[in-house]
N, CA, C and O atoms as a DFTB+ gen file, in Angstrom:
476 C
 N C O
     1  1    -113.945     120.938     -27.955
     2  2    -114.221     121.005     -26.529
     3  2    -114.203     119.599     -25.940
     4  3    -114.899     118.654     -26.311
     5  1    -113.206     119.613     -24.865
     6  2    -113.249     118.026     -24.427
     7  2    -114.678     117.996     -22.953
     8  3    -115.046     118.776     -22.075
     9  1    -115.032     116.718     -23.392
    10  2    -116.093     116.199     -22.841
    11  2    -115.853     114.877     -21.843
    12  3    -115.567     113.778     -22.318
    13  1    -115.975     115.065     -20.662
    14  2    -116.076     113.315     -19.579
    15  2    -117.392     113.341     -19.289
    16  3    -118.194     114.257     -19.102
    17  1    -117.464     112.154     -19.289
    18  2    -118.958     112.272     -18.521
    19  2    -119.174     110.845     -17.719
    20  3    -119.580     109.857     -18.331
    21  1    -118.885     110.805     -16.355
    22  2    -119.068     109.537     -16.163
    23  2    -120.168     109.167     -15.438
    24  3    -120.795     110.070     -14.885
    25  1    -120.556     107.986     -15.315
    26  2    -121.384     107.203     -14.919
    27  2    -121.630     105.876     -14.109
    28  3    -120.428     105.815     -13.850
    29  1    -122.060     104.929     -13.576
    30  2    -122.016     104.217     -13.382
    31  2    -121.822     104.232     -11.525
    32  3    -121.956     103.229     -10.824
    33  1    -121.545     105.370     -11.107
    34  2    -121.763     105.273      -9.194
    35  2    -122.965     105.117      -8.574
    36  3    -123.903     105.847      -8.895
    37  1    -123.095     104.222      -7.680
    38  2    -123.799     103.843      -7.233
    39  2    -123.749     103.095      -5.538
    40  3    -122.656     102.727      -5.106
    41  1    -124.764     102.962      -4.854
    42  2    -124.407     102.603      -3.139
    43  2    -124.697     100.843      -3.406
    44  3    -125.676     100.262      -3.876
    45  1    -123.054     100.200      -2.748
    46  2    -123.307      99.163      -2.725
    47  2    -123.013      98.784      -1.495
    48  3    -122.602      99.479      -0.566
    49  1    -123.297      97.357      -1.535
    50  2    -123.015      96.705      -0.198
    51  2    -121.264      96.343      -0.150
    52  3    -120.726      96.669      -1.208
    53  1    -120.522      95.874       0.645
    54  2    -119.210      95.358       0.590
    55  2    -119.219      94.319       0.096
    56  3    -120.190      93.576       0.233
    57  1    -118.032      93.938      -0.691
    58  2    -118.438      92.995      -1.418
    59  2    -118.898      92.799      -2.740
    60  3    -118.536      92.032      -3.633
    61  1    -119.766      93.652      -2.664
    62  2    -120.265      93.579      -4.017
    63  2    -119.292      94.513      -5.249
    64  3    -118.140      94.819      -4.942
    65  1    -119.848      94.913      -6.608
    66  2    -119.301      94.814      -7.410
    67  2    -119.705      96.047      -8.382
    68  3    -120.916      96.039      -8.600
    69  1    -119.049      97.053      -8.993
    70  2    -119.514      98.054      -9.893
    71  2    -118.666      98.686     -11.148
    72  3    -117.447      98.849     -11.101
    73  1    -119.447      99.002     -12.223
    74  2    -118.337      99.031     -13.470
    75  2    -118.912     101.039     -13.488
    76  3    -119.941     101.715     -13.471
    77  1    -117.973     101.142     -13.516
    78  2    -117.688     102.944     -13.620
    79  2    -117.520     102.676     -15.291
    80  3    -117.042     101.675     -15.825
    81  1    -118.202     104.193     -16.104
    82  2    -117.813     104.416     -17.094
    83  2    -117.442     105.753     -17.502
    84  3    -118.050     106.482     -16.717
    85  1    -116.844     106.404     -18.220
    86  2    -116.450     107.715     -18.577
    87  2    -116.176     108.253     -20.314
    88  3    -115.135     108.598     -20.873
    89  1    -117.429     108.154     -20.765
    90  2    -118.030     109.031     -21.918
    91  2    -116.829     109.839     -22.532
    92  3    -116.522     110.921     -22.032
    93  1    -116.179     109.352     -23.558
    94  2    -115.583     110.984     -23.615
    95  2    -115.539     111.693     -24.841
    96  3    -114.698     111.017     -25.433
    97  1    -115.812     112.443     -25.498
    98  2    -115.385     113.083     -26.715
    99  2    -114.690     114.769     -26.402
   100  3    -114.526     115.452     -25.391
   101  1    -114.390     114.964     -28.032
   102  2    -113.487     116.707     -28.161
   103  2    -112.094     116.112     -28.190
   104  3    -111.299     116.872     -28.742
   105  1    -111.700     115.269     -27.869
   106  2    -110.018     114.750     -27.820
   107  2    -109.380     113.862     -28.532
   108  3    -110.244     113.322     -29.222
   109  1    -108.164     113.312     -28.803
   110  2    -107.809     112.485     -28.935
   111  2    -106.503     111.680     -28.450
   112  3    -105.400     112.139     -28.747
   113  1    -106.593     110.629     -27.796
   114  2    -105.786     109.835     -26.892
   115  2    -104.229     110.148     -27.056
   116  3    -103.390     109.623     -27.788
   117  1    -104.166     110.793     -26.473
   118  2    -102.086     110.896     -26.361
   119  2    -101.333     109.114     -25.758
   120  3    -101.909     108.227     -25.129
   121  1    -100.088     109.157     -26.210
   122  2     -99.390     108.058     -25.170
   123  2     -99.785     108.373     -23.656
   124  3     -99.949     107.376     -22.952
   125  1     -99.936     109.442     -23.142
   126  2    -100.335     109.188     -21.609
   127  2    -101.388     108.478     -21.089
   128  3    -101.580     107.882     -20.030
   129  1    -102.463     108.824     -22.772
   130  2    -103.692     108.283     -21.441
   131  2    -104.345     108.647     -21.018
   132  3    -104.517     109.857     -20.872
   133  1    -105.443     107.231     -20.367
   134  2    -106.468     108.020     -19.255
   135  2    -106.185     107.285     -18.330
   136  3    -105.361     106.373     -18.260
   137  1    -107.348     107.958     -17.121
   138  2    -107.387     106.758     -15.882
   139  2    -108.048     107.725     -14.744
   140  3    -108.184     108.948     -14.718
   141  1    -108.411     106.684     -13.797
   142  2    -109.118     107.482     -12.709
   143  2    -108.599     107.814     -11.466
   144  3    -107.723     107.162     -10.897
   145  1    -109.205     108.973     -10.969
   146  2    -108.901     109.008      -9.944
   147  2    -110.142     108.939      -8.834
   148  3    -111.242     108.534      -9.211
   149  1    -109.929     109.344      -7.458
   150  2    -111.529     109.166      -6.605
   151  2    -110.293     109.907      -5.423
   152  3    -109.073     109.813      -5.288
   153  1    -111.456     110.691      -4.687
   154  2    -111.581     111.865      -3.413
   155  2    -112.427     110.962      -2.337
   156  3    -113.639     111.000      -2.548
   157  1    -112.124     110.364      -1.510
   158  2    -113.124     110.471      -0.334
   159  2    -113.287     111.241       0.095
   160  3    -112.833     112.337      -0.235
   161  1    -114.317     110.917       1.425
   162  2    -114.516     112.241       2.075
   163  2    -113.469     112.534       3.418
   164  3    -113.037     111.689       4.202
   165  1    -113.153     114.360       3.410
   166  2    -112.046     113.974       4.046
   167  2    -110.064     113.830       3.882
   168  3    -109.036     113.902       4.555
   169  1    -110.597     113.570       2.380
   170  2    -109.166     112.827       1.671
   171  2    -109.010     113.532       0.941
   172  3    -109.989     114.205       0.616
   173  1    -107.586     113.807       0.210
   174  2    -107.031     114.248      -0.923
   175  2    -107.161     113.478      -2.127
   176  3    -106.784     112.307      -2.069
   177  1    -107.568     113.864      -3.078
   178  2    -107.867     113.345      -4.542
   179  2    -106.637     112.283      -5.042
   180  3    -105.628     112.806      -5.513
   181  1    -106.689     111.080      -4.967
   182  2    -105.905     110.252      -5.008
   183  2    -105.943     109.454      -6.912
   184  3    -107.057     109.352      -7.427
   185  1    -104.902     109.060      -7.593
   186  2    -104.548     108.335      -8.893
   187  2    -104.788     106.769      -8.221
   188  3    -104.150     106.239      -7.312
   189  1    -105.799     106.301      -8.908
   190  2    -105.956     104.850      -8.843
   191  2    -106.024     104.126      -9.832
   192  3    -106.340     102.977      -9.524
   193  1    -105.872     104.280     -10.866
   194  2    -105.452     103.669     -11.893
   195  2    -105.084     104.191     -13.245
   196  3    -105.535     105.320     -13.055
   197  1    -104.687     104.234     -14.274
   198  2    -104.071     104.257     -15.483
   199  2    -104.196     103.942     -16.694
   200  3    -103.305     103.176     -16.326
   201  1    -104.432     103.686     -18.047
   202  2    -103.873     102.767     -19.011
   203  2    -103.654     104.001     -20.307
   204  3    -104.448     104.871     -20.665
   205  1    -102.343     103.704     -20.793
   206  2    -101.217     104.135     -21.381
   207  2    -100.499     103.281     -22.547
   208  3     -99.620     102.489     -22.209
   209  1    -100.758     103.380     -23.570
   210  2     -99.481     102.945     -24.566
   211  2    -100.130     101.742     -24.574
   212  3     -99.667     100.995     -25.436
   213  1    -101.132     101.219     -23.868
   214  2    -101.476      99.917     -23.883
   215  2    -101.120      99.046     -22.392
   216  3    -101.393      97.875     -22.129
   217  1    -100.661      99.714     -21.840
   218  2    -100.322      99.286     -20.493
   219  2    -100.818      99.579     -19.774
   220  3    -101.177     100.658     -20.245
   221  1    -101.432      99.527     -18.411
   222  2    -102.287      99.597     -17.098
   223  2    -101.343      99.792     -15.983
   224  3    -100.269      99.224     -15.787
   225  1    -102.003     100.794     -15.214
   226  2    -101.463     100.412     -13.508
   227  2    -102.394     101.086     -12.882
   228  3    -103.156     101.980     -13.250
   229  1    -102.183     100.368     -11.569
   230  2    -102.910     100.255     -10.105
   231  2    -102.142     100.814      -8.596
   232  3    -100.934     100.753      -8.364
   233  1    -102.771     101.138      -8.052
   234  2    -102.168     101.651      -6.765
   235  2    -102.546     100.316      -6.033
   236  3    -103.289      99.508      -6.591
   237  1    -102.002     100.075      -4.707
   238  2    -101.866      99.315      -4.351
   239  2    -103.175      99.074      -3.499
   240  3    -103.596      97.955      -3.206
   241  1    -103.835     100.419      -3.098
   242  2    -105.206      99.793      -3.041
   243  2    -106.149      99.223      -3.330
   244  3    -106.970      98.667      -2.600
   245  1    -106.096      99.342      -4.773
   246  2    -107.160      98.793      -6.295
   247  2    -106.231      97.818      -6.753
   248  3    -106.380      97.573      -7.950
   249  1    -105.518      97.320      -6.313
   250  2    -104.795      96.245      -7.229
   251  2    -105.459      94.931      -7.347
   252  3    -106.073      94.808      -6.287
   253  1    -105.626      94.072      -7.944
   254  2    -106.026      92.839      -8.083
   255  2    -108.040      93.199      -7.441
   256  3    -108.655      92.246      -6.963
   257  1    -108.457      94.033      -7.509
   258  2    -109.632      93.897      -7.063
   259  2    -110.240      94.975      -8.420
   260  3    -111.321      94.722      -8.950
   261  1    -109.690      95.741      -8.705
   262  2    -110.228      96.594     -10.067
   263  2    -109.811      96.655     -11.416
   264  3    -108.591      96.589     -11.567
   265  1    -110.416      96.750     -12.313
   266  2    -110.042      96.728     -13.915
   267  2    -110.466      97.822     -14.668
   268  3    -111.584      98.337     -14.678
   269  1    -109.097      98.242     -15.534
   270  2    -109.604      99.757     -16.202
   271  2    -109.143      99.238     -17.754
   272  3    -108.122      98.749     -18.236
   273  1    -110.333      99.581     -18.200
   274  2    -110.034      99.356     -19.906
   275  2    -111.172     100.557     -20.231
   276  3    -111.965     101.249     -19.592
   277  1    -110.548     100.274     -22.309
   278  2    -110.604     101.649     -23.140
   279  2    -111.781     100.195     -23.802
   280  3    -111.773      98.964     -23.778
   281  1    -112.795     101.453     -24.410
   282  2    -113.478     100.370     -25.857
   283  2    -112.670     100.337     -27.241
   284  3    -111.671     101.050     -27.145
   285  1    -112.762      99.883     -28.182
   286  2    -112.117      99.927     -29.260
   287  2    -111.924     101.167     -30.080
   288  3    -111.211     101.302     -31.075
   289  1    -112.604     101.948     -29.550
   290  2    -112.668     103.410     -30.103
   291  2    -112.499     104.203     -29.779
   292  3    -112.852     105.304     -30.202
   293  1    -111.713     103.850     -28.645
   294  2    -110.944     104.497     -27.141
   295  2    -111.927     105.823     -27.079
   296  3    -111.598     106.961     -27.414
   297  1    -112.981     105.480     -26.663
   298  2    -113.713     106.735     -26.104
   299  2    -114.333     106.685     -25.032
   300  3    -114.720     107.686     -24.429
   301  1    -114.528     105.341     -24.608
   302  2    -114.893     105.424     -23.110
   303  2    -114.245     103.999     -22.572
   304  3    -114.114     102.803     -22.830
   305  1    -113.914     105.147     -21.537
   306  2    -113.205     104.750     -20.045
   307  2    -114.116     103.824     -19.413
   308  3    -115.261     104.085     -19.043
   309  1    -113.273     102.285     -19.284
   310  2    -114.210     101.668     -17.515
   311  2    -113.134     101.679     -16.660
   312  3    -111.960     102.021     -16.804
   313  1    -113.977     101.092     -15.440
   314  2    -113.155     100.417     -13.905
   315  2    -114.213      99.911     -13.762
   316  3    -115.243     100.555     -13.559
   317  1    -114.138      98.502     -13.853
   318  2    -114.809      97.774     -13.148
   319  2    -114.002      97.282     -11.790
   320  3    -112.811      97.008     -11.643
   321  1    -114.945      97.278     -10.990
   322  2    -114.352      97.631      -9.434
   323  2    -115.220      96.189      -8.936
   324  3    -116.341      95.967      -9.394
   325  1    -114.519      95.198      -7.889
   326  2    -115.058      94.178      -7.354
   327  2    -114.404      93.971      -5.591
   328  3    -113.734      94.719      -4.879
   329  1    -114.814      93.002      -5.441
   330  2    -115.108      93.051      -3.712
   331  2    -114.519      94.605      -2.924
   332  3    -113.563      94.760      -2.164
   333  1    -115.446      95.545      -3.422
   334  2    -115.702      96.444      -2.839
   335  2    -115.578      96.606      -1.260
   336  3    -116.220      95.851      -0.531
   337  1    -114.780      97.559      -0.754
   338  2    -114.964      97.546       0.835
   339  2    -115.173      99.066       0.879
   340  3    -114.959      99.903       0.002
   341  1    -115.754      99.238       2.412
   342  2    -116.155     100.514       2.354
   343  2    -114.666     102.057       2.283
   344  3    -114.833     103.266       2.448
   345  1    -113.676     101.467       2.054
   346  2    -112.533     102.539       2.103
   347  2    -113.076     102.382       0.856
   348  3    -112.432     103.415       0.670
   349  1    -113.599     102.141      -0.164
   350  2    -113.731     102.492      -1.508
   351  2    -114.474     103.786      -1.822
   352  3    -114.206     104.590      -2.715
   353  1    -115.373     103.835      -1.001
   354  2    -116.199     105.024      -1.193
   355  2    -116.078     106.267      -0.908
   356  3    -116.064     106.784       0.209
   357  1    -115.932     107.083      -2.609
   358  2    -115.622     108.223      -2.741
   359  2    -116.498     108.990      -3.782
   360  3    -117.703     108.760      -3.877
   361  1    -115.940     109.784      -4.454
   362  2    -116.245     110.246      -5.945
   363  2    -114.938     109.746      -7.118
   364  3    -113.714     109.825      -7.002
   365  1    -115.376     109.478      -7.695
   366  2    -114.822     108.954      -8.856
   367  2    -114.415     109.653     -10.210
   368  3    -115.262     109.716     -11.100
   369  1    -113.255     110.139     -10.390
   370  2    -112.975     111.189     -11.405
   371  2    -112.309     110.468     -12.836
   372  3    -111.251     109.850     -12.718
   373  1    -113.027     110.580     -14.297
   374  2    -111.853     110.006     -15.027
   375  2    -110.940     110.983     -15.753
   376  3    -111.571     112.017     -15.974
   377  1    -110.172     111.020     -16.031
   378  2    -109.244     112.135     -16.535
   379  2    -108.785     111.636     -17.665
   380  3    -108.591     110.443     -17.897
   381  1    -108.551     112.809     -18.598
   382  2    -107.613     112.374     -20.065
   383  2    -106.423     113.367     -19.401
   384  3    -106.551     114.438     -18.808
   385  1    -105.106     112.522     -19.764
   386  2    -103.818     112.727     -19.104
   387  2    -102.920     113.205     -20.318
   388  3    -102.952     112.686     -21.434
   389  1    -102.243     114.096     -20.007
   390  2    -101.133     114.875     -21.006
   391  2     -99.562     115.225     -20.745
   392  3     -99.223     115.620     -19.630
   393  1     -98.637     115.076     -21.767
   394  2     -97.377     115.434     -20.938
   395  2     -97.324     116.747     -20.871
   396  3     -97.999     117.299     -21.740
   397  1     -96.704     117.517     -20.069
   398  2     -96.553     118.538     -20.043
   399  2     -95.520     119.210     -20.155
   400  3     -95.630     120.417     -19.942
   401  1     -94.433     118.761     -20.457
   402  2     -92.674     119.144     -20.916
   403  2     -92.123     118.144     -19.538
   404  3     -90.959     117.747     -19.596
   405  1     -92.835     117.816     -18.515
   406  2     -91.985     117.413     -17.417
   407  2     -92.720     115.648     -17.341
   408  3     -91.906     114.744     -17.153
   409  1     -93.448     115.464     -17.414
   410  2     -94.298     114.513     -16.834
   411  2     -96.006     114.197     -17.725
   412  3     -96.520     115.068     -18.428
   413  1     -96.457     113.230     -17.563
   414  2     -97.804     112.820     -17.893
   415  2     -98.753     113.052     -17.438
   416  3     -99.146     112.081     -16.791
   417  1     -99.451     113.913     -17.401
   418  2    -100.616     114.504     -15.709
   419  2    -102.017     114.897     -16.586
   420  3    -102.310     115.277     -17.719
   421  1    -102.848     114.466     -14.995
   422  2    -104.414     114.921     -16.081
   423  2    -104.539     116.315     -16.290
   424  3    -104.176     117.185     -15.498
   425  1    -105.003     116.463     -17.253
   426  2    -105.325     117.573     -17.939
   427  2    -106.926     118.113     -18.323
   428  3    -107.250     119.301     -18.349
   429  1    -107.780     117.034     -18.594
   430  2    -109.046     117.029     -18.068
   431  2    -109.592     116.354     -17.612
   432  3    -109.393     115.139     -17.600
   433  1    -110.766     117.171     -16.909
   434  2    -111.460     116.151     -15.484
   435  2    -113.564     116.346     -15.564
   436  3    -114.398     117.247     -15.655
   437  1    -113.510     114.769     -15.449
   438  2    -114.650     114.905     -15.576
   439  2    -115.591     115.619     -14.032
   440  3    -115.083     116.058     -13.000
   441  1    -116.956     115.517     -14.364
   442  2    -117.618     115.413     -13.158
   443  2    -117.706     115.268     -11.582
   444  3    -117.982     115.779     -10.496
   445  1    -117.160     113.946     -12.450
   446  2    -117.443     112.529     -11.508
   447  2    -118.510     111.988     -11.319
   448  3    -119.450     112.228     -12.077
   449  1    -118.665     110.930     -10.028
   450  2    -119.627     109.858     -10.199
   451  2    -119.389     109.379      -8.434
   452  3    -118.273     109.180      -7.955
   453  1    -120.591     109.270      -7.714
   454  2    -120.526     109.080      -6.651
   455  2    -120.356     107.340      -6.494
   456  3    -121.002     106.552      -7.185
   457  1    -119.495     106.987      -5.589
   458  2    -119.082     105.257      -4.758
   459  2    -119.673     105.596      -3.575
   460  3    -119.582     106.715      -3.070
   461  1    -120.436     104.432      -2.989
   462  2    -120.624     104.232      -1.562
   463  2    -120.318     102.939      -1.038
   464  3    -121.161     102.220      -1.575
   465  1    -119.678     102.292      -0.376
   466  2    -119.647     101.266      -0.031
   467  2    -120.525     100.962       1.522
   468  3    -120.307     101.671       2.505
   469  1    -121.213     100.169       1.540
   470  2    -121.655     100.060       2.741
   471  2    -121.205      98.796       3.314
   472  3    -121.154      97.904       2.467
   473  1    -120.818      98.400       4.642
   474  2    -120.723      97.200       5.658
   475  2    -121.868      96.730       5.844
   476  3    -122.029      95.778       6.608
């Protein structure tokens, strides 16, 4: 049984700074990967980051302001997330990602984990 469990949301000020984590057991890491995604409110559930094969990516919103790494035992997921602005604040989903005959797509989804950014 696969398991996410993340952690680490919390209300910050802009600016400031937060490391998301995502717990995971029941699985084991395909070439696709994990990575997160986040829903504002309002918004459609958007892919903000990645890491794959050993490689990373970013949408162009999270770029150069967030970091997603595996621990050595690839079982839990971060994003550490920095100068935070309030378009950041959403819910925070991490997903283990699978191919599916066509493509690499999540396949399970955690919880999530509430972002607030405040001005």
């Amino acid at each position: 049984q696969v398991r996410l469990v993340e952690s680490g949301g919390d209300s910050v000020q802009a600016g400031g700074s937060l490391k998301l984590s995502c717990a995971g057991s029941g699985f084991r890491l395909s070439s696709c990967g994990m990575g997160w995604y986040r829903q504002a409110p309002g918004k459609e559930r958007e892919l903000i980051s990645k890491i794959f094969s050993g490689d990373t990516w970013y949408s162009k919103s999270v770029k150069g302001r967030f970091t997603i790494s595996l621990d050595n035992a690839k079982t839990t997921l971060y994003l550490q997330m920095s100068n935070l602005k309030t378009d950041d604040t959403a819910v925070y989903y991490c997903v283990v990602r699978r191919y599916d005959g066509d493509d690499c797509r999540p396949k399970y989804w955690g919880q999530g984990t509430n972002v607030t950014v405040s001005s």
